[in-house]
Structures are given as structure tokens and as C-alpha cells.
mmCIF file of C-alpha atoms in Angstrom:
data_model
loop_
_atom_site.group_PDB
_atom_site.id
_atom_site.type_symbol
_atom_site.label_atom_id
_atom_site.label_comp_id
_atom_site.label_asym_id
_atom_site.label_seq_id
_atom_site.Cartn_x
_atom_site.Cartn_y
_atom_site.Cartn_z
ATOM 1 C CA LEU A 56 -16.639 -4.614 70.055
ATOM 2 C CA ASN A 57 -14.137 -3.972 72.820
ATOM 3 C CA ILE A 58 -10.847 -4.702 70.919
ATOM 4 C CA VAL A 59 -7.966 -3.948 72.609
ATOM 5 C CA GLY A 60 -4.245 -4.061 70.725
ATOM 6 C CA HIS A 61 -1.723 -2.403 68.095
ATOM 7 C CA SER A 62 -2.751 -1.063 64.563
ATOM 8 C CA ARG A 63 -0.827 -2.337 61.611
ATOM 9 C CA VAL A 64 -0.098 -0.457 58.662
ATOM 10 C CA LEU A 65 0.333 -2.905 55.898
ATOM 11 C CA ARG A 66 2.873 -2.034 53.236
ATOM 12 C CA VAL A 67 3.137 -4.945 51.265
ATOM 13 C CA PRO A 68 0.491 -4.885 48.577
ATOM 14 C CA PHE A 69 0.495 -8.590 47.574
ATOM 15 C CA ARG A 70 -3.076 -8.367 45.763
ATOM 16 C CA SER A 71 -1.516 -7.606 42.857
ATOM 17 C CA THR A 72 1.417 -8.548 40.886
ATOM 18 C CA LYS A 73 4.748 -6.217 41.127
ATOM 19 C CA ALA A 74 4.265 -4.970 37.782
ATOM 20 C CA ILE A 75 0.808 -3.814 38.737
ATOM 21 C CA ASN A 76 1.967 -2.238 41.614
ATOM 22 C CA ARG A 77 4.490 -0.224 39.949
ATOM 23 C CA ALA A 78 2.657 1.200 37.297
ATOM 24 C CA ALA A 79 -0.347 1.929 39.785
ATOM 25 C CA HIS A 80 1.782 3.733 42.348
ATOM 26 C CA SER A 81 3.547 5.791 39.422
ATOM 27 C CA LEU A 82 0.185 7.463 39.376
ATOM 28 C CA ILE A 83 0.121 8.408 42.996
ATOM 29 C CA GLU A 84 3.946 9.348 42.968
ATOM 30 C CA ALA A 85 3.091 11.862 40.357
ATOM 31 C CA ASP A 86 0.649 13.758 42.056
ATOM 32 C CA GLU A 87 1.454 16.130 44.847
ATOM 33 C CA SER A 88 -1.659 16.405 46.740
ATOM 34 C CA LEU A 89 -1.684 12.403 46.522
ATOM 35 C CA ARG A 90 1.869 11.499 47.080
ATOM 36 C CA SER A 91 2.170 13.748 50.294
ATOM 37 C CA GLN A 92 -1.382 12.497 52.075
ATOM 38 C CA ASP A 93 0.015 12.172 55.745
ATOM 39 C CA ASP A 94 -2.188 8.621 55.708
ATOM 40 C CA ARG A 95 -0.404 7.113 52.831
ATOM 41 C CA PRO A 96 2.061 4.373 53.503
ATOM 42 C CA GLN A 97 4.833 4.037 51.381
ATOM 43 C CA PRO A 98 4.675 0.764 50.075
ATOM 44 C CA ASP A 99 7.294 -2.067 49.972
ATOM 45 C CA LEU A 100 7.540 -2.701 46.124
ATOM 46 C CA GLU A 101 10.327 -5.066 46.781
ATOM 47 C CA ALA A 102 9.210 -7.794 49.290
ATOM 48 C CA GLU A 103 9.898 -10.989 48.858
ATOM 49 C CA GLY A 104 7.106 -13.359 47.921
ATOM 50 C CA LEU A 105 5.084 -10.246 45.676
ATOM 51 C CA GLN A 106 4.104 -12.116 42.842
ATOM 52 C CA ASP A 107 5.653 -11.698 39.338
ATOM 53 C CA GLY A 108 3.735 -11.185 36.341
ATOM 54 C CA PRO A 109 3.433 -9.387 33.184
ATOM 55 C CA LEU A 110 3.979 -5.543 32.713
ATOM 56 C CA PRO A 111 0.338 -4.232 32.094
ATOM 57 C CA LEU A 112 -0.731 -3.151 28.602
ATOM 58 C CA LEU A 113 -1.240 0.434 27.520
ATOM 59 C CA LEU A 114 -2.977 0.482 24.245
ATOM 60 C CA THR A 115 -3.485 3.319 22.001
ATOM 61 C CA SER A 116 -5.932 2.954 19.088
ATOM 62 C CA SER A 117 -6.971 5.658 16.299
ATOM 63 C CA SER A 118 -10.825 5.400 16.786
ATOM 64 C CA GLU A 119 -13.145 3.962 19.584
ATOM 65 C CA ALA A 120 -14.411 1.398 17.095
ATOM 66 C CA ASN A 121 -10.650 0.077 16.862
ATOM 67 C CA GLU A 122 -10.717 0.145 21.015
ATOM 68 C CA THR A 123 -13.869 -1.667 21.204
ATOM 69 C CA ALA A 124 -12.996 -4.181 18.599
ATOM 70 C CA TRP A 125 -9.563 -4.841 20.459
ATOM 71 C CA ILE A 126 -11.129 -5.463 23.945
ATOM 72 C CA HIS A 127 -13.484 -8.130 22.238
ATOM 73 C CA ASP A 128 -10.655 -10.077 20.784
ATOM 74 C CA HIS A 129 -8.761 -9.752 24.252
ATOM 75 C CA LEU A 130 -11.285 -11.049 26.362
ATOM 76 C CA GLN A 131 -12.013 -14.070 24.071
ATOM 77 C CA SER A 132 -8.119 -14.529 24.269
ATOM 78 C CA LEU A 133 -8.463 -14.364 27.880
ATOM 79 C CA LEU A 134 -11.528 -16.979 27.965
ATOM 80 C CA ALA A 135 -9.177 -19.258 25.904
ATOM 81 C CA GLU A 136 -6.176 -18.906 27.874
ATOM 82 C CA GLY A 137 -8.325 -20.498 30.699
ATOM 83 C CA PHE A 138 -9.678 -17.181 32.738
ATOM 84 C CA ALA A 139 -13.325 -17.848 33.839
ATOM 85 C CA PRO A 140 -15.533 -15.074 32.854
ATOM 86 C CA GLN A 141 -16.162 -14.047 36.725
ATOM 87 C CA HIS A 142 -12.119 -13.543 37.339
ATOM 88 C CA ILE A 143 -12.374 -11.104 34.665
ATOM 89 C CA ALA A 144 -13.715 -7.340 35.255
ATOM 90 C CA ILE A 145 -14.037 -4.248 32.768
ATOM 91 C CA LEU A 146 -13.934 -1.139 34.750
ATOM 92 C CA CYS A 147 -15.343 1.977 33.375
ATOM 93 C CA HIS A 148 -14.654 5.735 34.576
ATOM 94 C CA ASN A 149 -18.080 6.689 33.238
ATOM 95 C CA ARG A 150 -21.101 5.120 33.918
ATOM 96 C CA TRP A 151 -22.556 5.655 30.280
ATOM 97 C CA HIS A 152 -19.841 3.368 29.246
ATOM 98 C CA LEU A 153 -21.371 0.027 30.769
ATOM 99 C CA LYS A 154 -23.838 -0.409 28.099
ATOM 100 C CA LYS A 155 -21.083 -1.121 25.845
ATOM 101 C CA TRP A 156 -19.956 -4.209 27.564
ATOM 102 C CA GLU A 157 -23.283 -5.442 28.492
ATOM 103 C CA ALA A 158 -23.333 -8.636 26.522
ATOM 104 C CA TRP A 159 -19.853 -9.060 28.815
ATOM 105 C CA SER A 160 -21.717 -8.414 31.619
ATOM 106 C CA LYS A 161 -24.598 -11.296 30.453
ATOM 107 C CA ARG A 162 -21.612 -13.954 29.722
ATOM 108 C CA GLY A 163 -20.152 -13.719 33.545
ATOM 109 C CA VAL A 164 -17.635 -10.850 33.288
ATOM 110 C CA TYR A 165 -18.315 -8.216 36.082
ATOM 111 C CA VAL A 166 -18.597 -5.122 34.178
ATOM 112 C CA GLN A 167 -18.846 -1.894 36.620
ATOM 113 C CA HIS A 168 -18.111 1.941 37.486
ATOM 114 C CA PHE A 169 -15.463 2.391 39.436
ATOM 115 C CA ASP A 170 -18.007 3.351 42.030
ATOM 116 C CA ARG A 171 -18.535 -0.274 42.947
ATOM 117 C CA MET A 172 -15.430 -1.743 42.870
ATOM 118 C CA LYS A 173 -13.820 -0.803 46.118
ATOM 119 C CA GLY A 174 -12.690 -4.297 47.667
ATOM 120 C CA LEU A 175 -13.010 -6.646 44.965
ATOM 121 C CA GLU A 176 -10.488 -8.546 42.915
ATOM 122 C CA PHE A 177 -10.282 -10.112 39.368
ATOM 123 C CA GLN A 178 -7.450 -12.261 37.909
ATOM 124 C CA ALA A 179 -7.951 -9.898 35.006
ATOM 125 C CA VAL A 180 -8.965 -6.409 34.476
ATOM 126 C CA ILE A 181 -9.410 -4.155 31.784
ATOM 127 C CA ILE A 182 -9.574 -0.255 32.144
ATOM 128 C CA PRO A 183 -11.586 1.332 28.655
ATOM 129 C CA HIS A 184 -12.086 4.447 27.386
ATOM 130 C CA LEU A 185 -9.293 6.528 29.170
ATOM 131 C CA GLN A 186 -9.183 9.157 26.482
ATOM 132 C CA SER A 187 -12.519 10.633 28.321
ATOM 133 C CA ALA A 188 -11.024 9.963 31.714
ATOM 134 C CA PHE A 189 -10.129 13.787 32.333
ATOM 135 C CA ALA A 190 -11.971 16.520 31.474
ATOM 136 C CA ALA A 191 -10.628 20.056 29.914
ATOM 137 C CA PRO A 192 -9.282 22.090 31.088
ATOM 138 C CA LEU A 193 -7.116 19.733 33.927
ATOM 139 C CA ASP A 194 -8.347 20.917 37.224
ATOM 140 C CA PRO A 195 -5.703 19.916 39.954
ATOM 141 C CA ASP A 196 -8.461 17.958 42.260
ATOM 142 C CA ASN A 197 -10.162 16.358 39.851
ATOM 143 C CA VAL A 198 -7.069 15.098 38.137
ATOM 144 C CA ALA A 199 -5.987 13.657 41.718
ATOM 145 C CA MET A 200 -9.536 12.515 42.358
ATOM 146 C CA ILE A 201 -9.326 9.987 39.070
ATOM 147 C CA ARG A 202 -5.747 9.111 39.081
ATOM 148 C CA ARG A 203 -7.270 8.058 42.585
ATOM 149 C CA LYS A 204 -10.052 6.052 41.306
ATOM 150 C CA LEU A 205 -7.867 4.818 38.496
ATOM 151 C CA PHE A 206 -5.230 3.645 41.465
ATOM 152 C CA THR A 207 -7.999 1.618 42.717
ATOM 153 C CA ALA A 208 -9.140 -0.224 39.274
ATOM 154 C CA MET A 209 -5.618 -1.148 38.471
ATOM 155 C CA THR A 210 -5.054 -2.745 41.718
ATOM 156 C CA ARG A 211 -8.190 -4.497 41.248
ATOM 157 C CA ALA A 212 -6.025 -7.397 38.925
ATOM 158 C CA ARG A 213 -4.276 -9.762 40.533
ATOM 159 C CA TYR A 214 -2.129 -10.983 37.291
ATOM 160 C CA ALA A 215 -3.305 -9.034 34.237
ATOM 161 C CA LEU A 216 -4.241 -5.614 33.310
ATOM 162 C CA ALA A 217 -4.779 -3.707 30.163
ATOM 163 C CA LEU A 218 -5.914 0.009 29.845
ATOM 164 C CA THR A 219 -6.879 1.256 26.344
ATOM 165 C CA CYS A 220 -7.425 4.346 25.267
ATOM 166 C CA ALA A 221 -8.462 5.819 21.488
ATOM 167 C CA GLY A 222 -6.718 8.958 20.345
ATOM 168 C CA THR A 223 -3.968 10.479 22.123
ATOM 169 C CA LEU A 224 -2.961 9.395 26.011
ATOM 170 C CA PRO A 225 -4.480 12.287 28.489
ATOM 171 C CA THR A 226 -1.686 13.747 29.799
ATOM 172 C CA PRO A 227 -1.967 12.899 33.631
ATOM 173 C CA LEU A 228 -1.385 9.264 32.537
ATOM 174 C CA ILE A 229 2.067 10.126 31.166
ATOM 175 C CA PRO A 230 3.738 8.508 34.117
ATOM 176 C CA LEU A 231 2.451 5.305 33.448
ATOM 177 C CA ILE A 232 4.644 4.692 30.158
ATOM 178 C CA ASP A 233 7.618 3.765 32.232
ATOM 179 C CA TYR A 234 5.677 0.820 34.071
ATOM 180 C CA VAL A 235 3.561 -0.827 31.009
ATOM 181 C CA GLN A 236 3.895 -2.301 27.692
ATOM 182 C CA GLN A 237 2.625 0.287 25.019
ATOM 183 C CA GLN A 238 1.176 -1.110 21.823
ATOM 184 C CA THR A 239 -0.750 0.332 19.157
ATOM 185 C CA ILE A 240 -4.239 -1.349 18.138
ATOM 186 C CA THR A 241 -3.973 -1.878 14.655
ATOM 187 C CA PRO A 242 -7.176 -0.965 12.526
ATOM 188 C CA HIS A 243 -9.621 -3.806 11.678
ATOM 189 C CA ALA A 244 -10.754 -4.350 8.141
ATOM 190 C CA GLY A 245 -13.054 -1.340 6.589
ATOM 191 C CA ASP A 246 -11.838 1.713 9.309
#
């Protein structure tokens, strides 16, 4: 196609709410290599028309079993609130996590690895297992790559976002704390 005209950089991130965008952009701002990229437009997070919404949830738990149980309960709550299964996504940083959520995939929830989410959007997104997102020792290039992918995963959520972690929150995710509602997942009976 022979198209002539002006290009325009879109600075208003209308896909997600202000709260989700602020949390996601906190990861970019905390990373020198991502923050200083020449082709990155500075987003306008105060633009009129940008949707309000709840703060993203950042949940920590003492065990992966508690984390998993909370996610199952949260998915049930989302369905009870009227979210359609096809408007909910579980986005995992490791492919081996996908099998854990297979039953939800069969129920219509989009369950996929970070590499298969570009261009998609959902009303609600859950990003589980963040305890294993960053390998030690923390290599700056790997941290930047994971933060960038996590940014993309977070901004797939139009309205509701939950991030979960069993154990201690990885250091590269500390910038999120000022932009999320933190909760500790209480142990289920028998734990």
C-alpha cells in the first residue's frame, strides 16, 4: 500500500484503567534501560476520558498451595460478578505453569504464556507465580526483559488486575507497591 501522511504517537493508554496503567508504568520507570528507550513515548495518565477503576491487587502468600486456592476462589468471584469466562485471562511467565490452569482453560478462560498475549485484551487478568519470575542472580538485562513482558501482561487488563506471589515479592517488583492494593493470602484449612 502506498500510504502518505503523518504518523502520530498515541500517548493516552485507553485500554486499561488509570490505576492499572500507573502500576504497569511504575515498572518501566524503575528500570533505567526501559525508561531511557528513545522510542518510548511518555504516557499521559491524567488524560480526560481515561477510565477509573479499582487498584490492582498484589497478593502474597506463604505457600503456592494457598496462592493457587486464592486464584481459584478469585476466578469464581469474577464469574459471580458477571465477568464472562472469555473476558478473563490467566497470563503466566513460565509455560510449565499453564498445566495448573488447564481446567479453567476448558471453562473458557484464556490461559496462556506471556509470549502469546500481544494485542489481546480482557476485562480481568490474573498474573500468578511471580515468585519465580526473576532468576537469581538478578541480571539487569533479564530483569528489564521480564519487567517489559510483565508490563504488557498487566496492560492486557481493561478493568481488573490481580498479581500473585507465593513467598517474598521479588525485588524487581518492589516499585509496584505504591500503586497496588496489597493483601496477604490467608492459609486454607489444613495448611
